[in-house]
Coordinates of C-alpha atoms in Angstrom, one line a residue:
X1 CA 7.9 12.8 -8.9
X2 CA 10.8 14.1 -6.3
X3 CA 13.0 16.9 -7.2
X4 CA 15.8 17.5 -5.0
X5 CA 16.8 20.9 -5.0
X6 CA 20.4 21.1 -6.3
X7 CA 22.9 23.4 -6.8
X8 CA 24.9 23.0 -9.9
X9 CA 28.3 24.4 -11.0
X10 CA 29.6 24.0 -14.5
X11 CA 32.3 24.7 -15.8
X12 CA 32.8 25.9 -19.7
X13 CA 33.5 22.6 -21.3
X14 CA 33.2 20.4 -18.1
X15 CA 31.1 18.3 -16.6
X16 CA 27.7 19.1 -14.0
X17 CA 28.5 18.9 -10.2
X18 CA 25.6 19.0 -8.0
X19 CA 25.3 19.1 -4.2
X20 CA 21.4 18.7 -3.3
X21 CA 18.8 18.9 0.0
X22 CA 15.5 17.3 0.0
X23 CA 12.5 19.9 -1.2
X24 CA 9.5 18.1 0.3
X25 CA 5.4 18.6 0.6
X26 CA 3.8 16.7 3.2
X27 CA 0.8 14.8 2.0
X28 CA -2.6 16.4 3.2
X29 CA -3.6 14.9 6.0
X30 CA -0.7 12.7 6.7
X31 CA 0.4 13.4 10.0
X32 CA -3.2 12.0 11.1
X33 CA -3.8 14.4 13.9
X34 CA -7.5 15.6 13.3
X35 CA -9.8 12.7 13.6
X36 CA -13.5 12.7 12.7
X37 CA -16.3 10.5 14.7
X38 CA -19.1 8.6 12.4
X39 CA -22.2 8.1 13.6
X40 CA -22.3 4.4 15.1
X41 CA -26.2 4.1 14.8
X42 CA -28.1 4.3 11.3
X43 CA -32.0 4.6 11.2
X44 CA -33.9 1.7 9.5
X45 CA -37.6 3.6 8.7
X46 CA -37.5 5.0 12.6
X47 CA -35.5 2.3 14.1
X48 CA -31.9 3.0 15.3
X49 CA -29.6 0.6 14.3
X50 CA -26.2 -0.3 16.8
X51 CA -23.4 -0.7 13.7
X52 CA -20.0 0.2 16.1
X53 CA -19.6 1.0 18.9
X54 CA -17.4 3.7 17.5
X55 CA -16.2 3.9 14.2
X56 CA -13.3 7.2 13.2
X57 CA -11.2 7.8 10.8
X58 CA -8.6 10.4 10.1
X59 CA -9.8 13.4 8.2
X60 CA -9.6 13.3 4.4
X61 CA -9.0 9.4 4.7
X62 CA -11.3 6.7 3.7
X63 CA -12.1 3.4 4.1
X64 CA -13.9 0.5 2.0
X65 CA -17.7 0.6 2.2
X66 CA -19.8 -2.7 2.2
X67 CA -23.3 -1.4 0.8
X68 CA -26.1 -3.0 1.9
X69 CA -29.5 -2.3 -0.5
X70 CA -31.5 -5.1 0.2
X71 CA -34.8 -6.5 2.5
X72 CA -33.6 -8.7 5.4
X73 CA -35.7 -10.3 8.7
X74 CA -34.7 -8.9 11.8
X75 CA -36.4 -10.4 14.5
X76 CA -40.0 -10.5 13.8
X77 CA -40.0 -7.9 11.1
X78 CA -39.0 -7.8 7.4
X79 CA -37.7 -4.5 6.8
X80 CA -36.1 -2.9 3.9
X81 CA -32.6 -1.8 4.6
X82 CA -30.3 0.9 3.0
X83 CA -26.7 1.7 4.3
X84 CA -23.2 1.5 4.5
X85 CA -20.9 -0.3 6.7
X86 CA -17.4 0.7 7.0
X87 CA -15.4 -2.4 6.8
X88 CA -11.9 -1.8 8.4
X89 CA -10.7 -1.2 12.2
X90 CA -8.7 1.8 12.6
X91 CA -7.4 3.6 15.6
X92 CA -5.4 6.0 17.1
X93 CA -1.5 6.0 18.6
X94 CA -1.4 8.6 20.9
X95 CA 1.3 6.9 23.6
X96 CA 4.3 6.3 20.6
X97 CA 3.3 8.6 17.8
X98 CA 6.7 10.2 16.4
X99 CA 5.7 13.3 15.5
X100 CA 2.5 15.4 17.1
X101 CA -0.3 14.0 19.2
X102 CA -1.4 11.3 17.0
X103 CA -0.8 8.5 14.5
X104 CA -2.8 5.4 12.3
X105 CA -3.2 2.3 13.5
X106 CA -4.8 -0.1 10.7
X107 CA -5.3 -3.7 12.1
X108 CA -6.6 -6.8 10.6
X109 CA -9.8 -8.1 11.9
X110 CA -13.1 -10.3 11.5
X111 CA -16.1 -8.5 10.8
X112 CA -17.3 -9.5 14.2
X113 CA -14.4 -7.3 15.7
X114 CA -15.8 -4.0 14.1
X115 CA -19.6 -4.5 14.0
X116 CA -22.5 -4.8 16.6
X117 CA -24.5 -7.5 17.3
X118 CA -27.5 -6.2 15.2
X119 CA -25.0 -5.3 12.3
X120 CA -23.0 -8.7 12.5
X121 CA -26.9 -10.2 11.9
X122 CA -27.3 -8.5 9.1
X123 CA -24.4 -9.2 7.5
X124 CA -24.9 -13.0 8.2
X125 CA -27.7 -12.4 6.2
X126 CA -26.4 -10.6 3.6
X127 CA -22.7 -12.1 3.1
X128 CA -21.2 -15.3 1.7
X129 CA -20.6 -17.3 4.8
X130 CA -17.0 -17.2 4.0
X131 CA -16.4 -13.3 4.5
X132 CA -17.6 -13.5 8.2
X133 CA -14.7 -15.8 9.1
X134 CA -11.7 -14.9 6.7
X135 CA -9.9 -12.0 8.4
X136 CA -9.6 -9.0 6.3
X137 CA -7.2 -6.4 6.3
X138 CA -8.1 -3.0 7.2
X139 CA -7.3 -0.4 4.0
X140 CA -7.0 3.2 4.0
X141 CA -6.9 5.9 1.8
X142 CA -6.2 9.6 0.8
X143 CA -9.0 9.1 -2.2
X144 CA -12.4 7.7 -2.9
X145 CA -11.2 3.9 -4.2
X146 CA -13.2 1.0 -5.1
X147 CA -11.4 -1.5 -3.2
X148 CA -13.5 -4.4 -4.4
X149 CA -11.7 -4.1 -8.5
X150 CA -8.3 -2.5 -6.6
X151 CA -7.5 -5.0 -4.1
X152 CA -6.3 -8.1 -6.1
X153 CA -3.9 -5.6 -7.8
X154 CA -2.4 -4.4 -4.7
X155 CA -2.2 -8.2 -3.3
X156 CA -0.2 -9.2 -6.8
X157 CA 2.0 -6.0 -6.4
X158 CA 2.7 -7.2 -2.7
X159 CA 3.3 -10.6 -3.7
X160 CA 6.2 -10.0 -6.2
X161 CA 7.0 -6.2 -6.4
X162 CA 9.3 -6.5 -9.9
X163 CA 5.9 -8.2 -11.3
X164 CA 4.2 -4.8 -12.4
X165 CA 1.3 -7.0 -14.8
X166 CA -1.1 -5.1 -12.3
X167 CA 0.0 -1.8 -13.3
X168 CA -0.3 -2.0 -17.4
X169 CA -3.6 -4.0 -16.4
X170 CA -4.4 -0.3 -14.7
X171 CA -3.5 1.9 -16.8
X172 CA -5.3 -0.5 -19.9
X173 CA -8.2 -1.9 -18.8
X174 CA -9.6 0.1 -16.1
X175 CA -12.2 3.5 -15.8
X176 CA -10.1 5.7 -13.0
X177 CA -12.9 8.1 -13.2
X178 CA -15.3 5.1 -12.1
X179 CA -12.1 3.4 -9.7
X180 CA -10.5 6.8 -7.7
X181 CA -12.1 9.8 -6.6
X182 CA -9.9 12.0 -5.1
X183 CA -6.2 12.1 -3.9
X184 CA -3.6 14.7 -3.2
X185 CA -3.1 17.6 -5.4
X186 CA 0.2 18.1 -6.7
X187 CA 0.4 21.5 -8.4
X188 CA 2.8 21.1 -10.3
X189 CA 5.1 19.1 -7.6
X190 CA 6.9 16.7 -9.3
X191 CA 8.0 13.8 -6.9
X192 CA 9.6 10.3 -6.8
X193 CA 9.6 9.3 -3.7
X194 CA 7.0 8.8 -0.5
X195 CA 8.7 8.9 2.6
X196 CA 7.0 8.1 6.3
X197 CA 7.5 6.7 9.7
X198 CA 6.2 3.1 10.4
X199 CA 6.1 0.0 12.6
X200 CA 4.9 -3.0 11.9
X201 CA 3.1 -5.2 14.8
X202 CA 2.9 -9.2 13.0
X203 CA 0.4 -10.3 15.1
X204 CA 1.9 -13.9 15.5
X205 CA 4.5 -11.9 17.9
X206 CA 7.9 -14.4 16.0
X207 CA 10.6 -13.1 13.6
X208 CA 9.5 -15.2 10.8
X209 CA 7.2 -12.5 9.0
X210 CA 4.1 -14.5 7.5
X211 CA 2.3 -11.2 7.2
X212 CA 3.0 -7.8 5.8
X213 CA 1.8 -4.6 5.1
X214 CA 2.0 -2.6 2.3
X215 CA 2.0 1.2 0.5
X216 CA 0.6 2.0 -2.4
X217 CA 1.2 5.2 -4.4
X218 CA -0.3 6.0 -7.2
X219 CA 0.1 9.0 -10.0
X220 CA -2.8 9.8 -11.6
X221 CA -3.4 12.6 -14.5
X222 CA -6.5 14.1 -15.6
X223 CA -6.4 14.7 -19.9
X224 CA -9.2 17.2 -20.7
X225 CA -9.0 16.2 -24.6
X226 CA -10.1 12.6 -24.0
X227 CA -12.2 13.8 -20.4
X228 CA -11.3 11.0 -18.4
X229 CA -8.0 10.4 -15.7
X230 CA -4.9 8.1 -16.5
X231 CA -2.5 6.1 -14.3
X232 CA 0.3 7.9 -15.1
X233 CA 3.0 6.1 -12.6
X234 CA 2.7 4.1 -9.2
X235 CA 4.9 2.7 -6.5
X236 CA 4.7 0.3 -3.9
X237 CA 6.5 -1.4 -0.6
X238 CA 6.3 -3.8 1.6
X239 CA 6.4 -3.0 5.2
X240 CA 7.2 -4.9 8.5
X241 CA 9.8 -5.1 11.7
X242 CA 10.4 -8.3 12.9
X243 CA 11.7 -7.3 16.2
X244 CA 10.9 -4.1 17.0
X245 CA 7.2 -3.1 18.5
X246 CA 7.6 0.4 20.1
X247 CA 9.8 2.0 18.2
X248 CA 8.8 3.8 14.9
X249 CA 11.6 3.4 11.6
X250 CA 11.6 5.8 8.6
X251 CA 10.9 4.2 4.8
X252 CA 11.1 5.6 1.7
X253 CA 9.1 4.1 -1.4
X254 CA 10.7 5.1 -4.9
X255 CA 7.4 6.2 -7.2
X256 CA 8.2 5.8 -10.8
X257 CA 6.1 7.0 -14.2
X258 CA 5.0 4.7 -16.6
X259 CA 7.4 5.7 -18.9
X260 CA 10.1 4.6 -16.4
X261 CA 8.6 1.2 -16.3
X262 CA 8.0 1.5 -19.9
X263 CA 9.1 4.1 -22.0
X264 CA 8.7 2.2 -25.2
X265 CA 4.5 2.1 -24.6
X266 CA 4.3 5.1 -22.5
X267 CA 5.4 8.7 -22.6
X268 CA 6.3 11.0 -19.8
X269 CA 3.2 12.4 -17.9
X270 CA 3.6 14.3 -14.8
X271 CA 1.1 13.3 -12.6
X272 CA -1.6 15.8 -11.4
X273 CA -2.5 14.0 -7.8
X274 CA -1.5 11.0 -5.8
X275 CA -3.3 8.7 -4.4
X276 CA -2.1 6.3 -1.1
X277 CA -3.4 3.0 -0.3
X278 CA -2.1 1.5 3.2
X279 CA -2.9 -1.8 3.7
X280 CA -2.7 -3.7 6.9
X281 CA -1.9 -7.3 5.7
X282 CA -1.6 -8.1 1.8
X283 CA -0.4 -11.8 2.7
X284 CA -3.9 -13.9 1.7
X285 CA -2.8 -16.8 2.9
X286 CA -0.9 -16.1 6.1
X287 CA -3.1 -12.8 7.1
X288 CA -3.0 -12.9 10.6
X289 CA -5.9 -11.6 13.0
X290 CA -4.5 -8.4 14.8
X291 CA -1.4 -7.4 12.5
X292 CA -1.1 -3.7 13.4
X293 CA 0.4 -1.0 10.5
X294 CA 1.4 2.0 12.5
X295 CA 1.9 5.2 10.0
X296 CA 2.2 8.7 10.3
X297 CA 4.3 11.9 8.9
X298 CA 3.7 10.6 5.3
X299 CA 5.5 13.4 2.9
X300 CA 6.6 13.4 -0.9
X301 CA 9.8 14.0 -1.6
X302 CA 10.7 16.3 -5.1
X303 CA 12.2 14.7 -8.4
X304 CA 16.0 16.2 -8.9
X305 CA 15.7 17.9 -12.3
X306 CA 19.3 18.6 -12.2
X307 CA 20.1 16.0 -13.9
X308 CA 18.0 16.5 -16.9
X309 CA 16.5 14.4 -20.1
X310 CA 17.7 12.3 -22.6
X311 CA 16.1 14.8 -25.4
X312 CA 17.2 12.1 -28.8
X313 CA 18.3 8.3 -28.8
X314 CA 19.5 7.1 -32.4
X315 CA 21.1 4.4 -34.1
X316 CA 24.7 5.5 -35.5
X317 CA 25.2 2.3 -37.1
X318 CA 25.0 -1.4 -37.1
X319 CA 25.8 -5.0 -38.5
X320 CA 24.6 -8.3 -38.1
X321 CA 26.6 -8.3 -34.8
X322 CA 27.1 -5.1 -33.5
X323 CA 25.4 -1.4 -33.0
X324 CA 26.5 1.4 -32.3
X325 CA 24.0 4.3 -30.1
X326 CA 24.3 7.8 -29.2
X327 CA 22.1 10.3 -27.6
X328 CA 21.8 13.4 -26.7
X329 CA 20.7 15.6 -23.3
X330 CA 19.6 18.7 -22.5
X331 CA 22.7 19.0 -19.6
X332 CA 26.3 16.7 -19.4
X333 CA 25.9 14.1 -16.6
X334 CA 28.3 12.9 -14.4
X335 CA 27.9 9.5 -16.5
X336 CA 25.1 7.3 -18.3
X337 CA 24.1 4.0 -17.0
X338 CA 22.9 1.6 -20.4
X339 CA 21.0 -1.9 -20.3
X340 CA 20.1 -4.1 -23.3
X341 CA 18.9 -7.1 -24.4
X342 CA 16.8 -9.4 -26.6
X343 CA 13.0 -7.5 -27.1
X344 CA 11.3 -7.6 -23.9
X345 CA 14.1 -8.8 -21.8
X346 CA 13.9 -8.1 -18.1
X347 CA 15.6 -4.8 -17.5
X348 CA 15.7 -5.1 -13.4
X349 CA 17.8 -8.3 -13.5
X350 CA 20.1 -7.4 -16.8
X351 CA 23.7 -6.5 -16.0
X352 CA 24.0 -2.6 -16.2
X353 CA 27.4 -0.6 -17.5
X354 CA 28.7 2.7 -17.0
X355 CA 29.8 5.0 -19.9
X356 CA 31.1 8.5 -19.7
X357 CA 30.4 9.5 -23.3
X358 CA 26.7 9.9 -25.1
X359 CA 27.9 7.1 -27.2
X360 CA 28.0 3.2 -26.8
X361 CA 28.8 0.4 -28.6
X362 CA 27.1 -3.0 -28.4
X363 CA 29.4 -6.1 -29.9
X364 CA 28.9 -10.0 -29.9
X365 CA 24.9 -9.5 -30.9
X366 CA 22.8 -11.9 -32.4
X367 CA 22.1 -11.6 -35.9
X368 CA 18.9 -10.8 -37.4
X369 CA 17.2 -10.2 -33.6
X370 CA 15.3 -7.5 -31.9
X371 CA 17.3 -5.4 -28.8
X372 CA 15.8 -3.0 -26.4
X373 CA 18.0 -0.2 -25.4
X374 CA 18.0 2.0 -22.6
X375 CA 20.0 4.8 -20.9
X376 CA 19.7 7.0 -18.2
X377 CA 22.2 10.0 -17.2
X378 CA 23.4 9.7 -13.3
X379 CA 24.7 12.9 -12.1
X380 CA 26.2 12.4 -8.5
X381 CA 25.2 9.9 -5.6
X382 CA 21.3 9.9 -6.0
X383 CA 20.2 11.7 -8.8
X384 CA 19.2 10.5 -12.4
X385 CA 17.0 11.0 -15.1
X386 CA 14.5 8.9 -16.8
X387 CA 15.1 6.0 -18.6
X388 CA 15.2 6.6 -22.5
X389 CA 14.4 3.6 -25.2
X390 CA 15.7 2.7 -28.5
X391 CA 14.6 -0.3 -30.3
X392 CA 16.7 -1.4 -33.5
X393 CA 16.7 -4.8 -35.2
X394 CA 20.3 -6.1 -36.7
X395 CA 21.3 -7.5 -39.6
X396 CA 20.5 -11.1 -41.1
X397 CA 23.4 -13.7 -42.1
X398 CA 22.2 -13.0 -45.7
X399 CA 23.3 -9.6 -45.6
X400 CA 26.6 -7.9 -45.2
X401 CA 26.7 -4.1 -44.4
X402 CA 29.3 -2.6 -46.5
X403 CA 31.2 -2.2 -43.3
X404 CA 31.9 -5.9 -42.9
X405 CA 33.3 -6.0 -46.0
X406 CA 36.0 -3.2 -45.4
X407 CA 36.5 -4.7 -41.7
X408 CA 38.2 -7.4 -43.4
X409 CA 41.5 -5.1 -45.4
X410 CA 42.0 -3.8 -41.4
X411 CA 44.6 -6.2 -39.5
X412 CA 45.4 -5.5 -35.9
X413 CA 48.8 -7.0 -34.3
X414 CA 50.0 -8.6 -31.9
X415 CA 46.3 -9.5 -31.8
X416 CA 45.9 -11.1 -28.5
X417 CA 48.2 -7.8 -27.5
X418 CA 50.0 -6.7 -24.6
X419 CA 49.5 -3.4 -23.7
X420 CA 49.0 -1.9 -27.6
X421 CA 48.6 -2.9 -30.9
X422 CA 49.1 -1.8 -34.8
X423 CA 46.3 -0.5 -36.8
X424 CA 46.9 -1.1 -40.3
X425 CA 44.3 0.5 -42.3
X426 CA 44.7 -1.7 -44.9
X427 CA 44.4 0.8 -47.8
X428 CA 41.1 2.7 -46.2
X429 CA 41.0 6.1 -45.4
X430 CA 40.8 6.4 -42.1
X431 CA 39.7 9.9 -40.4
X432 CA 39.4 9.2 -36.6
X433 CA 39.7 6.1 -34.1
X434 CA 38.1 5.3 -31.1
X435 CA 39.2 2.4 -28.4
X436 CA 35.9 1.0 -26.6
X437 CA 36.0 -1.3 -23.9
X438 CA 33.4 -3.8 -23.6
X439 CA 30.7 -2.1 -21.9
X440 CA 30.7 0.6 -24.8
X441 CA 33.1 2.7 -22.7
X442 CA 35.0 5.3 -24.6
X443 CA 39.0 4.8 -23.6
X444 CA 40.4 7.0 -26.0
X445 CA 39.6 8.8 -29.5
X446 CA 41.8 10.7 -32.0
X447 CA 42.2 12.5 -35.3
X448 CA 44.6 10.2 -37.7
X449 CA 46.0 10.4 -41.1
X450 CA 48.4 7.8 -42.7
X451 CA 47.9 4.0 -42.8
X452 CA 47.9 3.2 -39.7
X453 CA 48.0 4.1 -35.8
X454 CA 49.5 2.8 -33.0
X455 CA 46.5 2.2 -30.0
X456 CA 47.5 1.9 -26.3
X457 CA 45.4 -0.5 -24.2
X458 CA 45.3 0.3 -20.9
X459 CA 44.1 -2.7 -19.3
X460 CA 43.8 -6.6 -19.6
X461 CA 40.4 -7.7 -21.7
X462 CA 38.6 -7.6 -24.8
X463 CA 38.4 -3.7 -26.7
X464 CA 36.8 -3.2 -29.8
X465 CA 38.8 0.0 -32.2
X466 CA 36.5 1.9 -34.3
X467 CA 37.6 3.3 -37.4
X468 CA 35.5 6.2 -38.9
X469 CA 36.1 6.3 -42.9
X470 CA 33.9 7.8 -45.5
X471 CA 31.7 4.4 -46.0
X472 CA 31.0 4.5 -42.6
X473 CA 32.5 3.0 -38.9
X474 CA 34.6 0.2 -39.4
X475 CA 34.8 -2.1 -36.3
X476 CA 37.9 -4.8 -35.5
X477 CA 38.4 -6.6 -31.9
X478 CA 41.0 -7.0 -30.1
X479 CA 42.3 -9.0 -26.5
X480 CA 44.8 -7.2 -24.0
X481 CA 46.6 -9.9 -22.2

């Protein structure tokens, strides 16, 4: 996860101000200078077999292996034959690379590109016709991955990126012990970000993209009570130019935990390594023979702590129409951003308000139904905690909360208003009163006594006034013309 180191001035009684740089750690191995030469031949009983002409890869990456354990005909012998091929063409930028001597070129390709005559013969005998003549995209990685189970995750991911199916089927149904091997330590850096420098080379040469690369990160944590690892968080982006083919361009990814994505299944777990997964074309059907991915200076940037975490989310009180949340955090934010909706709504593409109190509250619900809730604190242009979740459930039609009841002695007027109204208390003793505005937005709170108050409203649109009494908070709307 990314911290940004910030330094933060608070006042007594005020709010946190943070200015912040960038604390990074550069991924081993991701500036792909040091290179390492495989052998091209393997020995079949005493026979040397051609398999590449040459075949490197950066150090401390890998590629997918195609194992062959089998006995095949080769010529006029029958010979039993144990290896493995390295299926993915790789090379080196050493003319454009933007930082040092060197950076990765993964390009699509037929098996024919990569292997030898002998080699391509064996794998005619070997493969499924089909898999000599698809073009495959060439995958590399900072880990050990079995790319065989892997792949059609990464393809979905690349496909629709909000669709993150592939990620809880991860983190549910699959072995990582048995799936990754490896990956970049952390020690204890916590990061939320991957940053790089790229091009992307389509190799049908136009500037409508059919094919696209993509990076995958992954968080993974080892648990030593249960012995096994976890996927603990992920990320993933697209990447292409359409124009540009000489000139490399700086991405960032956004990594997020599971408990970002879904805090009401998952809890926070800071993950122990990170594994990366370029991928030279993730477009099956439009995966084009010779699409380049050009990648080098890969670092992780550090999750800003200053802003903190949500520590308590509760339920102050509710209706059949209406709730009202608070929380509490370990530091006071610039501002919390809130979502909700209907149980398993899509929190991406819900509308999202700003509040500047740890308080909210939520009118016009549906009776008797499910919400999710979540909030996050934002303190200045780019930093933010993680999201925090509240379920609740509100009241059915057959019951009335005690607060309905005494809603109806309060009488607001004018009622629509223009520019204030009259609270008449209507007999009920009244303690405290808050204005909202629709969002949840506190506009003003104060100490009362009497019968009733007078309530400014500062602009045109719907408020709601909540009165705190000893039975509980009372609730009445009103419009501002």
């Amino acid at each position: 996860m990314v911290l940004l180191c910030a330094l933060m001035t608070m006042g007594l009684g005020g709010r946190l101000h943070a200015q912040s740089t960038d604390s990074i750690m550069p991924i081993e191995f991701g500036n792909f200078e040091n290179w390492i030469e495989y052998p091209s031949d393997t020995v079949v009983m005493v026979v040397p077999i051609p398999l590449y002409d040459a075949y490197t890869l950066p150090e401390g990456w890998h590629a997918p292996m195609f194992v062959v354990d089998d006995t095949i005909a080769y010529g006029t012998f029958t010979l039993p034959v144990h290896l493995s091929l390295p299926v993915c063409k790789v090379s080196r930028d050493t003319v454009h690379a933007p930082q040092g001597r060197s950076a990765l070129v993964a390009e699509s390709f037929l098996l024919g590109d990569v292997l030898s005559e002998v080699a391509s013969t064996i794998a005619l005998n070997v493969l499924d016709s089909s898999l000599t003549t698809e073009v495959l995209p060439s995958i590399v990685t900072n880990a050990e991955v079995d790319l065989m189970k892997i792949l059609p995750l990464m393809e979905r991911a690349a496909d629709n990126q909000s669709d993150l199916s592939w990620l809880l089927e991860m983190a549910d149904t699959m072995d990582l012990n048995e799936l990754i091997k490896g990956g970049a330590p952390l020690n204890g850096f916590e990061f939320n970000k991957l940053r790089g420098m790229y091009k992307y080379q389509d190799a049908n040469g136009d500037a409508d993209i059919d094919d696209n690369a993509t990076l995958v990160a992954l968080g993974t944590y080892y648990d030593r009570d249960l012995g096994k690892r976890m996927l603990v968080g992920a990320g993933s982006k697209n990447l292409f130019q359409m124009y540009d083919t000489v000139n490399y361009e700086q991405f960032t990814m956004d990594y997020y935990t599971l408990n970002e994505y879904y805090p009401a299944e998952y809890a926070f777990v800071e993950a122990d390594s990170m594994v990366v997964i370029a991928i030279s074309s993730t477009n099956e059907k439009n995966r084009a023979r010779g699409s380049k991915l050009f990648l080098d200076s890969l670092t992780m940037v550090q999750r800003d702590g200053s802003c903190g975490r949500i520590t308590n989310v509760w339920l102050d009180d509710w209706s059949t129409v209406h709730a009202v949340i608070k929380w509490s955090s370990n530091v006071v934010p610039d501002r919390w951003t809130v979502t909700y909706g209907p149980a398993g709504f899509d929190r991406g593409r819900a509308p999202h308000y700003t509040v500047r109190d740890s308080v909210t509250a939520l009118m016009n619900l549906e009776p008797n139904t499910t919400y999710d809730f979540y909030v996050r604190s934002e303190c200045g242009d780019t930093s933010t905690s993680t999201w925090a979740y509240l379920q609740f459930t509100t009241d059915s039609l057959t019951h009335h909360s005690i607060n309905d009841v005494l809603a109806e002695a309060v009488t607001l007027s004018p009622n629509p208003a223009q520019g204030y109204c009259e609270v008449d208390f209507g007999g009920l003793s009244v303690s405290r009163v808050t204005l909202y505005d629709v969002t949840g937005k506190v506009e003003d709170t104060r100490k009362v006594s009497g019968n009733s108050v007078k309530v400014t409203l500062p602009r045109s649109g719907i408020y709601i006034v909540a009165l705190q009494t000893p039975q509980g908070i009372v609730y009445k709307k009103v419009v501002n013309k």
